[in-house]
Coordinates of C-alpha atoms in Angstrom, one line a residue:
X1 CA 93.7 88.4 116.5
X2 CA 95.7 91.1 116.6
X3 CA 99.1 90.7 114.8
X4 CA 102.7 91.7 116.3
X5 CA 104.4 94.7 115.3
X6 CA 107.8 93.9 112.9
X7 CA 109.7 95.0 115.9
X8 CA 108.5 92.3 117.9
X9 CA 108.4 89.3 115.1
X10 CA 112.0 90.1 114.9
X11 CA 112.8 90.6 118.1
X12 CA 111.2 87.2 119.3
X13 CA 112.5 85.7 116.0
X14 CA 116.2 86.5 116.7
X15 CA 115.7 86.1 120.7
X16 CA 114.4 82.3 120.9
X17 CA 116.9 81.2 118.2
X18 CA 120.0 83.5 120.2
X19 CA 118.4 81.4 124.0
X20 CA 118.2 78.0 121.8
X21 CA 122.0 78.3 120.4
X22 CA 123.7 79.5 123.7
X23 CA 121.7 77.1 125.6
X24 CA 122.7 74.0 122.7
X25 CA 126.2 75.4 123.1
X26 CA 126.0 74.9 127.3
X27 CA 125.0 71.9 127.1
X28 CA 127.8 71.1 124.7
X29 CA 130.2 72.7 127.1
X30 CA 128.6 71.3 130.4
X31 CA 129.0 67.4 128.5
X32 CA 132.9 68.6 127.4
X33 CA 133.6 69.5 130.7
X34 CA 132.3 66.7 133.1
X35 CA 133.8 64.1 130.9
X36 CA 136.8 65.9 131.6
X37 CA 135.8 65.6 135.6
X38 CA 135.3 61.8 135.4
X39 CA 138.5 61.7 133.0
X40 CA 140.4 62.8 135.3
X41 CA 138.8 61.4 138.4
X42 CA 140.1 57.6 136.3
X43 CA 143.6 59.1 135.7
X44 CA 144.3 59.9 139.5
X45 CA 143.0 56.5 140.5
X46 CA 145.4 55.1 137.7
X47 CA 148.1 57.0 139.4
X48 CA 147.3 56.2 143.2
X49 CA 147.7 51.9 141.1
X50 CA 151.1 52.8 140.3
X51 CA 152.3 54.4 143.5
X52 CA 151.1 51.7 145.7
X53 CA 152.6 49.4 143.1
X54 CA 156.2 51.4 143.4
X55 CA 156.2 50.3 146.9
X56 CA 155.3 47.1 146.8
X57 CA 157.9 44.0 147.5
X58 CA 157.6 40.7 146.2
X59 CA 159.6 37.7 147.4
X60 CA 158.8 34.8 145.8
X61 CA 155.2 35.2 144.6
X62 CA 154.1 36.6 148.1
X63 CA 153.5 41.0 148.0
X64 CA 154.4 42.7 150.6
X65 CA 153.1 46.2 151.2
X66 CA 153.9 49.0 154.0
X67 CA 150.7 49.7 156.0
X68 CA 151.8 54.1 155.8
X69 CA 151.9 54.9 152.7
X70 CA 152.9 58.1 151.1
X71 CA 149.6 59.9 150.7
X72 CA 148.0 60.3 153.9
X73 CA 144.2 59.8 152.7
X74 CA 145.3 55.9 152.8
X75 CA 146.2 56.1 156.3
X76 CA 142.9 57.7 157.4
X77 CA 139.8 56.6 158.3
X78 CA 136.9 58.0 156.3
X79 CA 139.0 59.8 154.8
X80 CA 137.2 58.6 151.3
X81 CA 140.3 57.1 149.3
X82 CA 140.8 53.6 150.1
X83 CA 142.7 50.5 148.7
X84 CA 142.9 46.8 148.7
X85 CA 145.3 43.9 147.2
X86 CA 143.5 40.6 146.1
X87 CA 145.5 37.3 145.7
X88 CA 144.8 35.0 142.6
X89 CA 141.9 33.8 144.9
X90 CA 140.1 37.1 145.5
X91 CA 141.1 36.6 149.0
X92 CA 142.1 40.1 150.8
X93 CA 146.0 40.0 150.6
X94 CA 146.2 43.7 152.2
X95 CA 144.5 46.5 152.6
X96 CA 144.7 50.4 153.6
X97 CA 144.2 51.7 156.5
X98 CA 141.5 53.6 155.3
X99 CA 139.5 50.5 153.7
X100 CA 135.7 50.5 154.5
X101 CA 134.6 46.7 155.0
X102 CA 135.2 44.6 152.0
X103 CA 132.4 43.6 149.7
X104 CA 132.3 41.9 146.3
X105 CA 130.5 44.3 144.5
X106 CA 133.8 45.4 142.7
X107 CA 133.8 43.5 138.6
X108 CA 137.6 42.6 138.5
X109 CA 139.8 42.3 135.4
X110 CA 140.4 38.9 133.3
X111 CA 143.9 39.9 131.8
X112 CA 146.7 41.7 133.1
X113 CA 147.2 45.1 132.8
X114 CA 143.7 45.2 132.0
X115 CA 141.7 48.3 134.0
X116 CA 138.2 48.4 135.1
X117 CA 136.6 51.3 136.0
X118 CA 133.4 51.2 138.2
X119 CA 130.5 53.5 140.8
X120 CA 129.9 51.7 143.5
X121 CA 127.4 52.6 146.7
X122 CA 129.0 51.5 150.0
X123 CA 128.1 53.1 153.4
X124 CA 125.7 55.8 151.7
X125 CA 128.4 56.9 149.5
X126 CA 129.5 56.5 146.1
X127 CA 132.5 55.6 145.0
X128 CA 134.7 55.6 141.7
X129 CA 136.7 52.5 141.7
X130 CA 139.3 51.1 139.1
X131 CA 140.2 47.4 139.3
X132 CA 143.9 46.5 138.0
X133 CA 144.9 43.4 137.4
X134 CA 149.3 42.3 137.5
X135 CA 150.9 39.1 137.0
X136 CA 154.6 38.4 139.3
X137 CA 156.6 36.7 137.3
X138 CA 158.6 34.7 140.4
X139 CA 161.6 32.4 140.0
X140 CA 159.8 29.3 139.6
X141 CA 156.2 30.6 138.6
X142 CA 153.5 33.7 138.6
X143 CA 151.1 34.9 140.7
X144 CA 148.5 37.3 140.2
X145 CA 147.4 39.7 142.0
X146 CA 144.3 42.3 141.8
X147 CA 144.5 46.1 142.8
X148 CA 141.1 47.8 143.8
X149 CA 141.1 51.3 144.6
X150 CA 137.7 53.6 145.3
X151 CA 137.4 57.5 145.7
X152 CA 134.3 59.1 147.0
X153 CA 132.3 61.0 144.3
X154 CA 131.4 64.0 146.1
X155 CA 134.1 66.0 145.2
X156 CA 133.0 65.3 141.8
X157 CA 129.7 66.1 142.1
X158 CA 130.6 69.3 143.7
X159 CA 133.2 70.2 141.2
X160 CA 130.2 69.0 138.7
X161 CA 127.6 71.7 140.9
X162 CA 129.9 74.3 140.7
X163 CA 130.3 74.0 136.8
X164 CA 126.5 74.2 136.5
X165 CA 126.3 77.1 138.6
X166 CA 129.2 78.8 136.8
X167 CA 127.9 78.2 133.0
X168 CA 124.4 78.9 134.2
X169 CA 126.3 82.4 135.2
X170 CA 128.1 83.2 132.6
X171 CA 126.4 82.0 129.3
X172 CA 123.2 83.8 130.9
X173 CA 124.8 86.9 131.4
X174 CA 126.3 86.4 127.8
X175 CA 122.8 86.3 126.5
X176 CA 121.4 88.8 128.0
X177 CA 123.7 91.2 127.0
X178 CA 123.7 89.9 123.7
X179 CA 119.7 90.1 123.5
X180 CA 120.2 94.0 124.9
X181 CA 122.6 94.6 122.4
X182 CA 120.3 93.4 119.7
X183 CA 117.6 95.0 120.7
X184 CA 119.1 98.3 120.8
X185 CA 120.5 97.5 117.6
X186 CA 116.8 96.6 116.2
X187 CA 115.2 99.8 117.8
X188 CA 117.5 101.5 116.1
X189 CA 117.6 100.1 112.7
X190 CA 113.4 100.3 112.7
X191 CA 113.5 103.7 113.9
X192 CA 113.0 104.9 110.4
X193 CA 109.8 102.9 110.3
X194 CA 108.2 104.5 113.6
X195 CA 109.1 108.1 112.1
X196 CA 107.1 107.0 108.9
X197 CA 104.2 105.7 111.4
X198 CA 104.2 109.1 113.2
X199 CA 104.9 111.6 110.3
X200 CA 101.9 109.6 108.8
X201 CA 99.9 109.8 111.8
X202 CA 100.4 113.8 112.2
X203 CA 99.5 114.0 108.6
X204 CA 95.8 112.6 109.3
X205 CA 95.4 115.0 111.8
X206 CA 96.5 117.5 109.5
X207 CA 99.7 118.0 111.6
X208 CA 101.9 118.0 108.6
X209 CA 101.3 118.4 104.8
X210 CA 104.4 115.9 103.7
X211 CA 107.0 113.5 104.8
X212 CA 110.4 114.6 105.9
X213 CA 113.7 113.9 103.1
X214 CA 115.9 112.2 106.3
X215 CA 115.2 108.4 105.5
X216 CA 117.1 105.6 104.8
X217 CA 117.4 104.2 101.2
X218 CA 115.1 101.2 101.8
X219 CA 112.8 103.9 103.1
X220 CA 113.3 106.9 100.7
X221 CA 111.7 105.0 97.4
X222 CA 108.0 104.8 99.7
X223 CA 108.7 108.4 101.5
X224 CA 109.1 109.7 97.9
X225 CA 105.9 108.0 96.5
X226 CA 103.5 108.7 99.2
X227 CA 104.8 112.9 98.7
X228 CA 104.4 112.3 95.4
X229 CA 100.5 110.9 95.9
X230 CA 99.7 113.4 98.5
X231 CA 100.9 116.7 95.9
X232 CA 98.8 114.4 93.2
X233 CA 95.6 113.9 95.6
X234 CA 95.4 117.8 96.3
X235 CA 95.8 118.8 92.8
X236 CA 93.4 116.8 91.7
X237 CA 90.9 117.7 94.4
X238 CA 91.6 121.1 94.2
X239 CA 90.9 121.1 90.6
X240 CA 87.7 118.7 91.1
X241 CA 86.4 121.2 93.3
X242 CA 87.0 124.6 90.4
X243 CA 85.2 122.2 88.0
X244 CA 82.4 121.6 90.3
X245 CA 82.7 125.6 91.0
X246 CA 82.4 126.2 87.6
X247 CA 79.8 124.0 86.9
X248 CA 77.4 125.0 89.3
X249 CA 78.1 128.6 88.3
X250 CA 77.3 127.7 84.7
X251 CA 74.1 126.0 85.4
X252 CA 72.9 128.6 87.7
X253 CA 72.4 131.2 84.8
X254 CA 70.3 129.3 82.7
X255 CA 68.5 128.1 85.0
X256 CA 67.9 131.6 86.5
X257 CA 66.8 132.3 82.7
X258 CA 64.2 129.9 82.8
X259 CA 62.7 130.3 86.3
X260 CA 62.2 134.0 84.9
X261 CA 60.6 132.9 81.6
X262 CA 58.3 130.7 83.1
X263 CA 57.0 133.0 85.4
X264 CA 54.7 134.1 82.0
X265 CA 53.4 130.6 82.1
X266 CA 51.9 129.7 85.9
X267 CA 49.7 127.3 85.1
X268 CA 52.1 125.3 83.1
X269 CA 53.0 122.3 86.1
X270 CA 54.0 120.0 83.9
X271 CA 57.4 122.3 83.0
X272 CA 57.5 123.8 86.8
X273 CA 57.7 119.9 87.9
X274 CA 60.2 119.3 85.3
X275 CA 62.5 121.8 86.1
X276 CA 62.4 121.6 89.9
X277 CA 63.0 117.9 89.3
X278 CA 66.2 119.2 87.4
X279 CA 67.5 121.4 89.5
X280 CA 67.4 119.0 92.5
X281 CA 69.5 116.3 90.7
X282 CA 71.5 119.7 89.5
X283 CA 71.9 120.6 93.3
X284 CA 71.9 116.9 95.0
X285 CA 75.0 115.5 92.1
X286 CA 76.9 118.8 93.3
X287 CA 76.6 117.9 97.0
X288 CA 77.8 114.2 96.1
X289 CA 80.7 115.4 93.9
X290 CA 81.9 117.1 96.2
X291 CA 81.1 114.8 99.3
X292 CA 83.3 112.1 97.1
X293 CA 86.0 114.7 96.9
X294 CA 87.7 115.2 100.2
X295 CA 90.9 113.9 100.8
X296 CA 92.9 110.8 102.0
X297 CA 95.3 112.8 104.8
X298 CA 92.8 114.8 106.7
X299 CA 93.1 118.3 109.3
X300 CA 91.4 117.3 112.9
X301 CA 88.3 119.3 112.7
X302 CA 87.3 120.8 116.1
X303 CA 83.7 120.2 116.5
X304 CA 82.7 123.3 118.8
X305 CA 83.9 125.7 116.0
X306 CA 82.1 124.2 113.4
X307 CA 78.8 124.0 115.7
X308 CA 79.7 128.0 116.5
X309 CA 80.3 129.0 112.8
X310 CA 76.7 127.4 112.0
X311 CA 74.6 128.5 114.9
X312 CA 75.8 132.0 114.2
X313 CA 74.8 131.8 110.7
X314 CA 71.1 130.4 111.8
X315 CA 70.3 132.6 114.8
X316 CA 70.3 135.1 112.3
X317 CA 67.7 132.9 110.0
X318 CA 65.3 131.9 112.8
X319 CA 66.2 134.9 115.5
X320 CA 62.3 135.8 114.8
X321 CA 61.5 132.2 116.5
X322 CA 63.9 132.9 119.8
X323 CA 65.1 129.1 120.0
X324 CA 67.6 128.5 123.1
X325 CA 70.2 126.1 122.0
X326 CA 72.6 124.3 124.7
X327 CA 75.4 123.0 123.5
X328 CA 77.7 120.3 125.6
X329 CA 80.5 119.9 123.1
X330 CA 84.4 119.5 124.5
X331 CA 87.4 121.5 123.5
X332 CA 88.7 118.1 122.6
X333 CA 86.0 116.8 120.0
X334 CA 87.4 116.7 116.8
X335 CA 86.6 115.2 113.6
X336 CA 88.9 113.5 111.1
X337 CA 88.1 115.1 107.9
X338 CA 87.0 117.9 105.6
X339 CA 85.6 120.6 107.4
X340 CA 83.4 121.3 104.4
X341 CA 81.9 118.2 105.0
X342 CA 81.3 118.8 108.9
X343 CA 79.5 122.1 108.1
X344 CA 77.7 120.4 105.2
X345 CA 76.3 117.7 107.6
X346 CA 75.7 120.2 111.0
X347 CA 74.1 122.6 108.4
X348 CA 71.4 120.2 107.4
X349 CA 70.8 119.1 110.5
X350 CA 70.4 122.0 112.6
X351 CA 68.7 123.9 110.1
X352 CA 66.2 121.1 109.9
X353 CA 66.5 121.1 113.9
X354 CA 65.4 125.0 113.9
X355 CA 62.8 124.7 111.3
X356 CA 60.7 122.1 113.6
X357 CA 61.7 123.2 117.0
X358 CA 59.4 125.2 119.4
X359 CA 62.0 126.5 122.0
X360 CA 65.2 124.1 122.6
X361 CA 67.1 122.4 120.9
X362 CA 70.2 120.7 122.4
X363 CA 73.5 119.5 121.0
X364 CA 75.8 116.4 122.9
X365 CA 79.0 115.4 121.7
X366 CA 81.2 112.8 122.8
X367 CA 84.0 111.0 121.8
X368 CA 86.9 108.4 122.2
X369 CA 90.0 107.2 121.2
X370 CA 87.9 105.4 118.6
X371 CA 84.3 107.2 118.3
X372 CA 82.8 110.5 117.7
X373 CA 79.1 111.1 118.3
X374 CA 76.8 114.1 117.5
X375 CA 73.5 114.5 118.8
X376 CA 71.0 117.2 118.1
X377 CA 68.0 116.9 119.5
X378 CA 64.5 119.6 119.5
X379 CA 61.1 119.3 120.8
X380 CA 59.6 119.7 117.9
X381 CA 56.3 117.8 116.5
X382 CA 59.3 114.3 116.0
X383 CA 59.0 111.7 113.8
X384 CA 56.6 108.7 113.0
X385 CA 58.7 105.5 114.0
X386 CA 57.7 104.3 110.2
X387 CA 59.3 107.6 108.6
X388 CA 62.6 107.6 110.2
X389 CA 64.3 105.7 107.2
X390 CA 62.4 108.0 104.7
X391 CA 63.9 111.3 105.4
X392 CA 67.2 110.3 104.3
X393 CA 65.8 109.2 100.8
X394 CA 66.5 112.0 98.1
X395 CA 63.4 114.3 97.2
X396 CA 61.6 112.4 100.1
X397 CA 59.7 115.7 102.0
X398 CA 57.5 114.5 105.4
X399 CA 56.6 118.4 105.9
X400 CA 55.3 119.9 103.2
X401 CA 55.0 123.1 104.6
X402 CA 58.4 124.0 105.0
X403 CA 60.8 125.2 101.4
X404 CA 62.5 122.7 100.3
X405 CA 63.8 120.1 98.1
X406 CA 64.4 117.1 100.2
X407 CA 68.2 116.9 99.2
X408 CA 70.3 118.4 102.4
X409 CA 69.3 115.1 104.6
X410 CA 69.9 112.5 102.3
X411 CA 73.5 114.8 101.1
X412 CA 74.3 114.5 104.7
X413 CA 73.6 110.5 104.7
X414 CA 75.6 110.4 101.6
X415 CA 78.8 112.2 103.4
X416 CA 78.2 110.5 106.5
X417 CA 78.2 106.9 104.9
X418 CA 81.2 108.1 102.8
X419 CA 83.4 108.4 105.9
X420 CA 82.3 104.8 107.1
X421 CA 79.8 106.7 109.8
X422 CA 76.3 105.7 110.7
X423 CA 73.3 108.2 111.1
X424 CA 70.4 107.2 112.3
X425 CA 67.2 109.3 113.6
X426 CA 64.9 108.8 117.6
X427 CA 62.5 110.8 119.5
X428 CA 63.8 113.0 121.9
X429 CA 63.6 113.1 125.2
X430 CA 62.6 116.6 124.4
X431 CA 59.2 115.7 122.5
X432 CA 60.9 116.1 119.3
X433 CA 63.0 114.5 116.7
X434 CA 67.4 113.4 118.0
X435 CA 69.7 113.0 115.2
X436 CA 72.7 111.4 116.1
X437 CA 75.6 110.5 113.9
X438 CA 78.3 108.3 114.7
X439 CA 82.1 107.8 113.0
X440 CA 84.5 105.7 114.1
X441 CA 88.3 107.8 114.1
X442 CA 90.2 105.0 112.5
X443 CA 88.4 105.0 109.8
X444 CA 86.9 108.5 109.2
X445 CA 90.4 109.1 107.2
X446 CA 89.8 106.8 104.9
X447 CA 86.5 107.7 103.6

């Protein structure tokens, strides 16, 4: 599973818990602000109690009440504010002219001045209704009397629709520029990061040979490290490869020395055997010292130059044999590494290609965002199925007729596996023997 970038963790990371608080804090505000609806909704019933209550006339413990009142809602039909007075015995003592038909849905209060707040559904409609309960205190004795007013909801519910819609607006827009503004503020921050990616990037394809000073502190400890490795890696390479110089130039006198001297004693195998034998561990621990040697940041290696530099060098060998070589390579093949190591391995391979071929030999490339592959092919005498694996083994030699040590093949598995490559051997659809290598370009660099 492939694993988000830091960007994204902390862009998701700081975007889901940004949408969870502004939508906790709407809610919050929707719940203030419709409580404030219905709050109010009660205090304008309470107010339509006492203005019918300023009017009304009492004589004796009998209420009188004009049938036009003030606010004109109570003189209309349907209007959707209504009113009613009760009498101690919950009989209908007066009523607006608004009043829808009188039901006794409406819970009235025990005690005076006691208020009771209700929804009620009446002629498909809902209504808010308050019950109010007052005691007359006549000259002889009391009477009570019960005041039920009801308002239709829907002005609430649209007042309550349009507060949705509204906070739905605005605490969406909020977040969303708030989630730009972080994000902006993210890409920014990280920039640093994606440079180091890049400059990193450029220096595997050999685009670069350090990492630029403009960093931020977080940043400059690692830019100043990974310098500090890379000057480290190429001085110690460099140096590797003067002592392996050196080496080979020290051994190659001596053993010069005693090829020469031995030429007085032909018939002695036993010393001819054991200083070939020496001599190819000499040659074949050279090749892997230096295959082990190349480095971590590597140049991108075009392949058709390499092929070029090598088939001019072996024309020359084998002109007397008048092979004709096609090659199919792109412009754009290139190989993530030490170009040492490419000729090292197209060396081996081609030469043992032009030793065995009759006439042609052909050469295929092709390659990815991910894979390079080489294929050199000749129609030569091939290979046995059975011997494929063997003529990778060091000192392993199927033609004995040919000079040679049986080292280059096996040095060329050696650098091949080194770069996490595979190498394997087929017959040709030319009669012969196909070689094909394969690496895989994320991982070539790290071989």
């Amino acid at each position: 599973m492939k694993s988000k970038s830091l960007k994204q963790q902390l862009l998701y990371g700081s975007a889901f818990s940004l949408i969870g608080l502004m939508l906790a804090s709407a809610l919050v505000v929707y719940a203030y602000f419709v409580k404030m609806i219905h709050q109010n909704a009660q205090q304008q019933l309470q107010l339509h109690v006492y203005n019918i209550l300023s009017v009304a006339d009492f004589k004796g413990t009998d209420i009188f009440l004009p049938s036009i009142l003030y606010n004109p809602r109570f003189n209309t039909a349907q209007s959707g504010l209504w009113a009613y007075v009760l009498d101690s015995h919950e009989n209908v003592a007066w009523q607006s002219l608004s009043a829808t038909p009188w039901n006794d849905k409406y819970p009235l209060p025990n005690q005076s001045g006691e208020w009771i707040y209700n929804k009620v559904a009446s002629n498909q409609h809902e209504y808010l209704t308050v019950s109010y309960k007052v005691t007359w205190q006549g000259e002889s004795n009391t009477a009570d009397y019960f005041l039920i007013i009801g308002e239709d909801t829907q002005a609430h519910r649209w007042a309550i629709r349009k507060l949705t819609l509204w906070l739905s607006l605005v605490f969406a827009t909020i977040t969303g520029l708030i989630l730009i503004g972080q994000y902006l503020a993210l890409k920014r921050a990280l920039k640093p990061i994606d440079t180091l990616a890049e400059e990193i990037s450029a220096m595997e394809q050999g685009k670069r040979e350090k990492l630029s000073f403009f960093y931020p502190t977080e940043l400059r400890m690692v830019e100043r490290n990974i310098n500090a490795l890379i000057e480290k890696e190429h001085r110690l390479r460099q140096r590797y490869r003067e002592a392996m110089a050196n080496l080979a130039h020290s051994l190659k006198t001596p053993m010069t020395i005693l090829t020469g001297e031995l030429r007085n004693a032909p018939n002695n195998d036993v010393v001819h055997s054991a200083l070939q034998r020496i001599n190819s561990n000499i040659e074949y621990q050279l090749r892997r010292a230096i295959v082990s040697g190349h480095t971590v940041f590597t140049q991108s290696i075009e392949i058709e130059n390499v092929i070029d530099h090598v088939l001019q060098a072996l024309n020359k060998i084998y002109g007397h044999k008048k092979i004709d070589v096609t090659s199919e390579v792109s412009p754009s093949d290139v190989f993530f590494g030490d170009e040492n190591d490419m000729l090292e391995i197209l060396g081996n391979i081609l030469d043992n290609a032009f030793k065995h071929a009759k006439r042609r030999i052909a050469i295929t490339t092709q390659s990815t965002d991910f894979m390079l592959s080489i294929r050199v092919e000749d129609d030569g005498p091939g290979l046995e199925r059975s011997d494929a694996h063997r003529v990778f083994n060091r000192g392993e030699r199927l033609d004995q007729t040919e000079p040679g040590q049986g080292i280059g093949l096996a040095a060329v598995a050696d650098i091949v596996v080194s770069y996490g490559g595979d190498i394997n051997v087929y017959h040709s659809s030319l009669g012969g023997a196909c070689f094909e290598v394969t690496f895989n370009n994320k991982e070539n660099n790290n071989g």
